[in-house]
PDB file of C-alpha atoms in Angstrom:
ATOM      1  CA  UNK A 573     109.105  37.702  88.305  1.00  0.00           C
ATOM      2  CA  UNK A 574     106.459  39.526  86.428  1.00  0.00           C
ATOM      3  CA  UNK A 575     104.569  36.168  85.894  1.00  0.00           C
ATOM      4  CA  UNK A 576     104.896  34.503  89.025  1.00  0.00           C
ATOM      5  CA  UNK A 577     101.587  34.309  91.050  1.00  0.00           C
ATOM      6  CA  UNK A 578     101.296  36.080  94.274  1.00  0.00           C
ATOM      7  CA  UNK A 579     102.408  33.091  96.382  1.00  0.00           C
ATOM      8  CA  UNK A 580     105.291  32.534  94.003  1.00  0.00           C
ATOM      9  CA  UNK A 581     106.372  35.736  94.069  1.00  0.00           C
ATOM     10  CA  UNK A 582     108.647  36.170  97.351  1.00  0.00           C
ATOM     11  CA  UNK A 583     110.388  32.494  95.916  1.00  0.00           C
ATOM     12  CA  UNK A 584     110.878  33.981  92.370  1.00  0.00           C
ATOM     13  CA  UNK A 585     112.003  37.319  93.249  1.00  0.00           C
ATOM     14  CA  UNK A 586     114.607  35.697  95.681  1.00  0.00           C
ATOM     15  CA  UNK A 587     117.518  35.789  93.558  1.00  0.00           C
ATOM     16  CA  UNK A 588     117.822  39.106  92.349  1.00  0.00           C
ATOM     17  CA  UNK A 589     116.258  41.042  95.125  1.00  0.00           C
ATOM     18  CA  UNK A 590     116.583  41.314  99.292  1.00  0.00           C
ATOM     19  CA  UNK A 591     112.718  42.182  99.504  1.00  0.00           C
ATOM     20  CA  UNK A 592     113.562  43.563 102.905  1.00  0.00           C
ATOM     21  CA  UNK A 593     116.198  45.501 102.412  1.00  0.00           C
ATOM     22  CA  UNK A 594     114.173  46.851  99.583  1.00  0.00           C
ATOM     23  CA  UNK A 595     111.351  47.609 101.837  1.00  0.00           C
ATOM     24  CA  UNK A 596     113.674  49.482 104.016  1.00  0.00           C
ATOM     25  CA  UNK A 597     114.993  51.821 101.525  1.00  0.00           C
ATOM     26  CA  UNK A 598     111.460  52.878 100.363  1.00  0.00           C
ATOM     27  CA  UNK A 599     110.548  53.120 104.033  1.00  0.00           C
ATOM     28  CA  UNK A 600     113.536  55.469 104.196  1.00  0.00           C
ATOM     29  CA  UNK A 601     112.817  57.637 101.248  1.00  0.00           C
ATOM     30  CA  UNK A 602     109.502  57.634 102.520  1.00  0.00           C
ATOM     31  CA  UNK A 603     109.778  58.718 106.105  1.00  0.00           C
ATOM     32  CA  UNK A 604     111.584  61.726 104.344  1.00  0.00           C
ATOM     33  CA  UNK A 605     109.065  62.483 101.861  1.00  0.00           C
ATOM     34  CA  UNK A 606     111.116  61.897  99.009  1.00  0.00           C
ATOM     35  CA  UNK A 607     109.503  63.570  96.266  1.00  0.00           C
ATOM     36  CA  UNK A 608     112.101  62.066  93.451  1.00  0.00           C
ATOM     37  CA  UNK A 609     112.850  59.042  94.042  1.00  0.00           C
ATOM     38  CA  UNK A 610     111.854  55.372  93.215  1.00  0.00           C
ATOM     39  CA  UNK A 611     107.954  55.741  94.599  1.00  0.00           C
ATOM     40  CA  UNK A 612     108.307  59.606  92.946  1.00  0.00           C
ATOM     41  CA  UNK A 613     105.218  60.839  90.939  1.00  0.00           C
ATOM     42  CA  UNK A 614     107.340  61.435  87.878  1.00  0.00           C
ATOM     43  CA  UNK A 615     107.755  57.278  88.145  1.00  0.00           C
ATOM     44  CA  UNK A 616     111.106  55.607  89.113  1.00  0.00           C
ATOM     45  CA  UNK A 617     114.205  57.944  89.807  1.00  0.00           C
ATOM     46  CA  UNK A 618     117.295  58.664  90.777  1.00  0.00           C
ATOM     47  CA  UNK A 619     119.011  55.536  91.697  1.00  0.00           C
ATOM     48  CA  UNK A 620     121.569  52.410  90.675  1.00  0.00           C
ATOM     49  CA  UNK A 621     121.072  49.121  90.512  1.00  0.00           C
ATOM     50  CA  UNK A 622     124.614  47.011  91.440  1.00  0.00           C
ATOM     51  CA  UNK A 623     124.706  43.580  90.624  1.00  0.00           C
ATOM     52  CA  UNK A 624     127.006  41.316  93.220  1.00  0.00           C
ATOM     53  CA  UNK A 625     129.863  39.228  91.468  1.00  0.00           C
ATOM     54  CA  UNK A 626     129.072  35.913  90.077  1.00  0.00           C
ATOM     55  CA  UNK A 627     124.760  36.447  91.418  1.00  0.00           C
ATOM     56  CA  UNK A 628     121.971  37.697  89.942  1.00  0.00           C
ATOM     57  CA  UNK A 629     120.918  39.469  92.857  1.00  0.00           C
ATOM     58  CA  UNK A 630     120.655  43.458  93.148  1.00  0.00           C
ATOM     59  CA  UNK A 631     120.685  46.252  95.002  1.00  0.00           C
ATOM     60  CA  UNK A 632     119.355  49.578  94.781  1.00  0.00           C
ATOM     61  CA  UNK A 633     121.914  52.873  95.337  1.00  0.00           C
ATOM     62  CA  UNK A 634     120.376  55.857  96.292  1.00  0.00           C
ATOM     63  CA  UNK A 635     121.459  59.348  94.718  1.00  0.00           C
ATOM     64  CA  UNK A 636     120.243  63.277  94.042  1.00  0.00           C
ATOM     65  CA  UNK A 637     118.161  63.701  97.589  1.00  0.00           C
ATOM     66  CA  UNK A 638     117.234  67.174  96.400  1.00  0.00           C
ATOM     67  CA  UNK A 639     113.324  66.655  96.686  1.00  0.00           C
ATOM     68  CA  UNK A 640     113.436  64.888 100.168  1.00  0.00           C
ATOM     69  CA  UNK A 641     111.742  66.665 103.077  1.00  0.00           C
ATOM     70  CA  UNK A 642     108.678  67.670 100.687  1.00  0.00           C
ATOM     71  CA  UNK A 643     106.074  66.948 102.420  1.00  0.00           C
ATOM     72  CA  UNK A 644     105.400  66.309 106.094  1.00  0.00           C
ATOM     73  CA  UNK A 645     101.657  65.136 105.642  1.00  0.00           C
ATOM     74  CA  UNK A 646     102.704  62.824 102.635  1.00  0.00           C
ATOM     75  CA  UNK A 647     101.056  59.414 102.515  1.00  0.00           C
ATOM     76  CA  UNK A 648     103.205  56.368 103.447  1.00  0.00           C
ATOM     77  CA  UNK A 649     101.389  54.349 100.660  1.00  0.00           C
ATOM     78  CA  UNK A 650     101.764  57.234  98.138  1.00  0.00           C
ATOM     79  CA  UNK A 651     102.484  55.608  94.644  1.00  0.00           C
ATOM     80  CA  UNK A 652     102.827  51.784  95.763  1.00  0.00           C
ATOM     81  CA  UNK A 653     100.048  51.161  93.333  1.00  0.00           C
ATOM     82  CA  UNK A 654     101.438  52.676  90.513  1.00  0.00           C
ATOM     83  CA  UNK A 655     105.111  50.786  90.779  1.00  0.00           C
ATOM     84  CA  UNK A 656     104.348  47.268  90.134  1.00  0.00           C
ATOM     85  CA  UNK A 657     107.507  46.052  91.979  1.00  0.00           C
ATOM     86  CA  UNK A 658     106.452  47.817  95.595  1.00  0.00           C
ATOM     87  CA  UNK A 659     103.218  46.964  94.932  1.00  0.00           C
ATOM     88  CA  UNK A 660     103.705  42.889  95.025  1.00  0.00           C
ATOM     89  CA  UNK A 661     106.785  43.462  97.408  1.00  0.00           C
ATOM     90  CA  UNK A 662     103.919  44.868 100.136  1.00  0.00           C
ATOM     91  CA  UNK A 663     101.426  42.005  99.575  1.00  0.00           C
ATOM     92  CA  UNK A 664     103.993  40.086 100.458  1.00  0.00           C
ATOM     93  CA  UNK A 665     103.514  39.961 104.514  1.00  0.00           C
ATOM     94  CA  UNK A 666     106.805  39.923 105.837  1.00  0.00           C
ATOM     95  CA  UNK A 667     107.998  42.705 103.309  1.00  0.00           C
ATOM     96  CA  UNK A 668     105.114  45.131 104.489  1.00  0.00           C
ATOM     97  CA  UNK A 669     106.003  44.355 108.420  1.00  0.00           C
ATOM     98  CA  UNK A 670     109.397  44.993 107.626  1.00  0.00           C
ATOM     99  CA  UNK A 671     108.258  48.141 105.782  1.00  0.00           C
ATOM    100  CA  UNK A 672     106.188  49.466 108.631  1.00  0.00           C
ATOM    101  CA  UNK A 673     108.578  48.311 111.014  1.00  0.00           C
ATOM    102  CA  UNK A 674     110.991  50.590 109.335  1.00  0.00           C
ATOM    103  CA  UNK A 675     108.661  53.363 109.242  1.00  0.00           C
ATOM    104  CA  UNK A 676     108.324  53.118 112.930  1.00  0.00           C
ATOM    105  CA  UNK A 677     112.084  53.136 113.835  1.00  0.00           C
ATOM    106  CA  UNK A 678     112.610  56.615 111.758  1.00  0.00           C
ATOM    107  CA  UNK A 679     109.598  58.039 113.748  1.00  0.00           C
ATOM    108  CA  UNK A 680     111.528  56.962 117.103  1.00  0.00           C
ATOM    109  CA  UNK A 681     115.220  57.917 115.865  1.00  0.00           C
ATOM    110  CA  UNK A 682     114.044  61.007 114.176  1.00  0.00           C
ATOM    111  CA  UNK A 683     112.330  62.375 117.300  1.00  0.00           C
ATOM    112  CA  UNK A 684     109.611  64.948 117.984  1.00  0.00           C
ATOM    113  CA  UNK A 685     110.096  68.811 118.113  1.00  0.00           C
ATOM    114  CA  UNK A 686     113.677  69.252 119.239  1.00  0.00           C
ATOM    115  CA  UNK A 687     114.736  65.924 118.505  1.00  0.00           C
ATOM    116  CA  UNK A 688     117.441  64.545 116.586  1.00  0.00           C
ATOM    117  CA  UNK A 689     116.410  65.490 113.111  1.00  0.00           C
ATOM    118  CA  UNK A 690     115.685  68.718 113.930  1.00  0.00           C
ATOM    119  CA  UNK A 691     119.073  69.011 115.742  1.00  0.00           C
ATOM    120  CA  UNK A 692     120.755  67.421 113.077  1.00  0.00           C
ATOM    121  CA  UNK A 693     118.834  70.349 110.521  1.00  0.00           C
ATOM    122  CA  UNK A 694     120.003  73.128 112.491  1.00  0.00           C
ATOM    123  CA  UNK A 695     123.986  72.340 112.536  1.00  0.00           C
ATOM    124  CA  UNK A 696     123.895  72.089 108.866  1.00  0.00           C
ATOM    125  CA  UNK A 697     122.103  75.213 108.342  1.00  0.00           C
ATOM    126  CA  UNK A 698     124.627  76.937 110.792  1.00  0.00           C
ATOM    127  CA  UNK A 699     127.378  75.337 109.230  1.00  0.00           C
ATOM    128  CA  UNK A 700     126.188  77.202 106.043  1.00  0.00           C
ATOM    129  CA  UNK A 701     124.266  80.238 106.941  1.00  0.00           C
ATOM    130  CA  UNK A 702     126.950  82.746 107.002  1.00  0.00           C
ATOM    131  CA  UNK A 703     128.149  81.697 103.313  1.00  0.00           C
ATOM    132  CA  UNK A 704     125.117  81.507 102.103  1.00  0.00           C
ATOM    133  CA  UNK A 705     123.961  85.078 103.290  1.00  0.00           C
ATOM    134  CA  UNK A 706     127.292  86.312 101.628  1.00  0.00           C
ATOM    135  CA  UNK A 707     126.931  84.532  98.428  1.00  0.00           C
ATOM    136  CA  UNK A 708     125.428  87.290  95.618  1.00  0.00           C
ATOM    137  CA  UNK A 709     125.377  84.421  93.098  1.00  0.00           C
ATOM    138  CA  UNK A 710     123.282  81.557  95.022  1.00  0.00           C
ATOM    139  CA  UNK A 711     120.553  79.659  93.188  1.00  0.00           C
ATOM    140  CA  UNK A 712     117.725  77.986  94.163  1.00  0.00           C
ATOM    141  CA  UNK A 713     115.323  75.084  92.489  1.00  0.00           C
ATOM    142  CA  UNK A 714     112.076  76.078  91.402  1.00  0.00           C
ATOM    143  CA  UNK A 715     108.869  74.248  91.163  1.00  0.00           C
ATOM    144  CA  UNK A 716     109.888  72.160  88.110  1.00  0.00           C
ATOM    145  CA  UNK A 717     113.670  71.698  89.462  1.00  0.00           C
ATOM    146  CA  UNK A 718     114.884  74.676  87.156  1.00  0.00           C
ATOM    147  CA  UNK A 719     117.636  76.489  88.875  1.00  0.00           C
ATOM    148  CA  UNK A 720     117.177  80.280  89.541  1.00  0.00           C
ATOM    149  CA  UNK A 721     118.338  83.630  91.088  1.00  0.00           C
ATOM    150  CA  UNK A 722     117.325  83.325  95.171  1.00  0.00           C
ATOM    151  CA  UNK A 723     117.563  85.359  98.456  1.00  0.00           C
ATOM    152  CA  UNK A 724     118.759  85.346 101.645  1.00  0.00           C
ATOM    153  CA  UNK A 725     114.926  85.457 102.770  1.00  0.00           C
ATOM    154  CA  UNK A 726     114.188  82.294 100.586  1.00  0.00           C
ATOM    155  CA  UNK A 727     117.082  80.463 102.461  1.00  0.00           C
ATOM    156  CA  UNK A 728     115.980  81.693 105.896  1.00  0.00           C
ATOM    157  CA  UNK A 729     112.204  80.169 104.174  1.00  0.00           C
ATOM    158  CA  UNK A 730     114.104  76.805 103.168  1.00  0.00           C
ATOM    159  CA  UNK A 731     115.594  76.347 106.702  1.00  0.00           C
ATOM    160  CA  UNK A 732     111.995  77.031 108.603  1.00  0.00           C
ATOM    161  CA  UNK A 733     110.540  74.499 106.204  1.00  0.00           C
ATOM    162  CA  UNK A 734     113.176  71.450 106.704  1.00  0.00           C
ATOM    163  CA  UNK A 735     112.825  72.355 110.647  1.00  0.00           C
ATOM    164  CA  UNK A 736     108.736  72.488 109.909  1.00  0.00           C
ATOM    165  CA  UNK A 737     108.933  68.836 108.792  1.00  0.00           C
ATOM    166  CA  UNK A 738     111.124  67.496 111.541  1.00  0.00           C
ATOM    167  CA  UNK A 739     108.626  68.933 114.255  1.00  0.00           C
ATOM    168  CA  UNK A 740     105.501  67.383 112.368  1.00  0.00           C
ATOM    169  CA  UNK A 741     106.899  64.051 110.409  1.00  0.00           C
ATOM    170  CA  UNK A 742     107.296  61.891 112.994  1.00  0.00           C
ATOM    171  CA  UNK A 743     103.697  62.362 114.534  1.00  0.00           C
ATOM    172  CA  UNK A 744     102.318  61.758 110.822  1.00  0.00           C
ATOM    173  CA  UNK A 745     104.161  58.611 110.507  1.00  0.00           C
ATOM    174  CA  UNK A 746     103.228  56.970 113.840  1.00  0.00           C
ATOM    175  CA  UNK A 747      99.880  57.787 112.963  1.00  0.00           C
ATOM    176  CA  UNK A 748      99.827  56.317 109.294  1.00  0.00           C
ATOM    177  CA  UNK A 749     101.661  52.974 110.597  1.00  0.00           C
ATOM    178  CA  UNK A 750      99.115  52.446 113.321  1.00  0.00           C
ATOM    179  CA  UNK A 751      96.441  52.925 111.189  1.00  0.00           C
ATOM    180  CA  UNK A 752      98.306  50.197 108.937  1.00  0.00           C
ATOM    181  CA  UNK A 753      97.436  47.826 111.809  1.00  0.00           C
ATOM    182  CA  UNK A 754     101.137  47.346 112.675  1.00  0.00           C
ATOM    183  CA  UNK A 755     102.195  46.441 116.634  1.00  0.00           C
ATOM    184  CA  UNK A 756     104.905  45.349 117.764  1.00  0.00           C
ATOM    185  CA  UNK A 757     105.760  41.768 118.552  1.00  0.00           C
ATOM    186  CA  UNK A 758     104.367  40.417 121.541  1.00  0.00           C
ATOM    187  CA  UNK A 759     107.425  38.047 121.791  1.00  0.00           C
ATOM    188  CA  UNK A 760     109.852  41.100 121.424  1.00  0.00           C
ATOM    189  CA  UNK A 761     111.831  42.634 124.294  1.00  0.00           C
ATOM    190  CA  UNK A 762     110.522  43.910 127.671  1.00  0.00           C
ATOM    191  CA  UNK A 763     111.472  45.715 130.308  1.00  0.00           C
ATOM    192  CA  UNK A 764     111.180  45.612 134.146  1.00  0.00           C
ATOM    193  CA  UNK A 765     109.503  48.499 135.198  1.00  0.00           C
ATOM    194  CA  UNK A 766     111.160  50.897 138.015  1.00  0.00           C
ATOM    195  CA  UNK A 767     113.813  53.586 138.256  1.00  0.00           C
ATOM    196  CA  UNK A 768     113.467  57.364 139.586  1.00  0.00           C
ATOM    197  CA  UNK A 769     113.741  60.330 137.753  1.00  0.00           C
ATOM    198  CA  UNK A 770     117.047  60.399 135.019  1.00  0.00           C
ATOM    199  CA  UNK A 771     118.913  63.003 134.657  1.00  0.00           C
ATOM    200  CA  UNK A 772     121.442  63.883 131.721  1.00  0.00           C
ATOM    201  CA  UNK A 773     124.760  61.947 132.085  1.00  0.00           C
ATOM    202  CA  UNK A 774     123.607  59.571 134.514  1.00  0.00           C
ATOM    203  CA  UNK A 775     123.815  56.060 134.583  1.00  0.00           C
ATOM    204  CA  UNK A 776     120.941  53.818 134.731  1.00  0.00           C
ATOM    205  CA  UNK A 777     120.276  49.787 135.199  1.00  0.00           C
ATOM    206  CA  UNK A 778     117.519  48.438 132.848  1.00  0.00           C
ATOM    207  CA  UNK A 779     116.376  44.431 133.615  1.00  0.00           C
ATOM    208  CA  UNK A 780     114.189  42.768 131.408  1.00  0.00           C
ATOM    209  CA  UNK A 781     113.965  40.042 128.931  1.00  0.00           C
ATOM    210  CA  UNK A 782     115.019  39.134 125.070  1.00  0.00           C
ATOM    211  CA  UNK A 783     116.775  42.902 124.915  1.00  0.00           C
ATOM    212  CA  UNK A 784     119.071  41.318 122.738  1.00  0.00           C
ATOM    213  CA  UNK A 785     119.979  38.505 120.584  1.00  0.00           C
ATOM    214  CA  UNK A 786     123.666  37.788 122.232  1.00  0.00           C
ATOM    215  CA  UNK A 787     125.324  38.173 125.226  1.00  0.00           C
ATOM    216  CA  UNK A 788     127.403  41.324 125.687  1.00  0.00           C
ATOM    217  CA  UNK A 789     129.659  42.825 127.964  1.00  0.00           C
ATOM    218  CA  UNK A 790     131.466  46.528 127.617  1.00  0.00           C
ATOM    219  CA  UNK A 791     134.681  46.732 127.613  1.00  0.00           C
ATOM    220  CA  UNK A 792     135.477  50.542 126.923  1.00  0.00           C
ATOM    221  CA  UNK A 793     135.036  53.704 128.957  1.00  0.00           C
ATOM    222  CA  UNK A 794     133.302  56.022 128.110  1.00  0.00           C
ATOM    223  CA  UNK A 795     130.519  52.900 127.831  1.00  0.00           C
ATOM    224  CA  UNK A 796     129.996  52.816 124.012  1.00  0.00           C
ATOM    225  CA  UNK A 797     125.865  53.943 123.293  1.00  0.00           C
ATOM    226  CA  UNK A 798     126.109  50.276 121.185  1.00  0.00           C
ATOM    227  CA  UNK A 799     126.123  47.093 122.948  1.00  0.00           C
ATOM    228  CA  UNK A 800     125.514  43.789 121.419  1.00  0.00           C
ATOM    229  CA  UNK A 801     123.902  45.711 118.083  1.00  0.00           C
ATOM    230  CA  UNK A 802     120.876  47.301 120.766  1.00  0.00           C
ATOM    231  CA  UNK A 803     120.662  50.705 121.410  1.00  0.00           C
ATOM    232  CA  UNK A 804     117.937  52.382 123.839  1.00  0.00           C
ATOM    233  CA  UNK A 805     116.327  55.830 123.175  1.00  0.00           C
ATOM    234  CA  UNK A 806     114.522  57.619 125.662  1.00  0.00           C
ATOM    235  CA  UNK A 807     111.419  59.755 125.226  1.00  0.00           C
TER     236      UNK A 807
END
């Protein structure tokens, strides 16, 4: 793999990687400004490799998310040239589209101030708050990852920051992967314009063309949010 020439490389690496599904994971850990992970500045962390039965081929399982959400401004490219393996896997064009792509679809699900990450933030800090408050013997990480003696003020300053980077993330992202020069494809899906104003819990009839790759029909009520592997977000 090492040795293979640039237009060898997506043929070579074939058998022991999914160069997309790769791309997606870093795309992942990036969106959430993983500051430990396998584009970290420390180098390569915090992660398996599993090897299928009877293949060569690998995958990467993710662990210790402790240093995610460091960052909101952090640079989707940050580190690709020092790890040689992201590096050739993003000259490679589909890799980098499917990369980008990625990048794009945690901007969308995530949402903007309010949104689902945020949302998501606040239950598990209200799941926790109150034993958290009453804990005497809580510890936090410091700079270097070293754990020590914290208050209830540095939680309520851990909670504002995770919220801090769901309201600003997304906006950073969209940015960064327009700026990247990626658009979506002209052949993708498209919609017929019209409708009035929608209010929550309403139903509403979309037309259009290529939404999906198969034909699908529900057959549950209530209407599952999931129909033919396409789901639609709003705002």
């Amino acid at each position: 793999m090492n040795q293979a020439s640039d237009s060898e490389f997506p043929t070579a690496i074939a058998p022991y990687l999914d160069l997309k599904k790769f791309m997606n994971h870093l795309a992942v850990e990036t969106f959430l400004a993983e500051g430990d992970g396998i584009l970290g500045p420390a180098g390569l962390a915090n992660f398996y490799l599993y090897r299928f039965e009877k293949k060569n081929l690998f995958q990467f399982i993710v662990w210790d998310k402790d240093r995610s959400f460091s960052d909101p401004e952090q640079n989707i490219f940050r580190n690709f040239n020092d790890n040689v393996l992201a590096r050739r896997a993003l000259a490679v064009p589909e890799a980098r589209r499917a990369f980008l792509e990625t990048l794009q679809k945690c901007a969308v699900l995530a949402g903007q101030p309010g949104g689902w990450l945020e949302s998501q933030i606040n239950r598990a800090v209200n799941q926790v708050r109150n034993a958290a408050v009453q804990d005497t013997n809580k510890l936090c990480p410091d700079a270097q990852g070293a754990l020590q003696p914290c208050t209830n003020g540095q939680f309520e300053e851990g909670a504002t920051k995770l919220r801090d980077f769901a309201a600003q993330r997304s906006d950073v992202v969209r940015r960064a992967v327009s700026s990247a020069g990626f658009q979506l494809s002209p052949n993708g899906p498209r919609l017929s314009t019209g409708g009035g104003p929608l209010m929550p819990g309403s139903l509403l009839a979309l037309y259009g063309e290529r939404l999906a790759e198969t034909t699908a029909q529900a057959t549950t009520v209530p209407l599952p949010t999931n129909l033919g592997g396409i789901s639609l977000f709003i705002n």
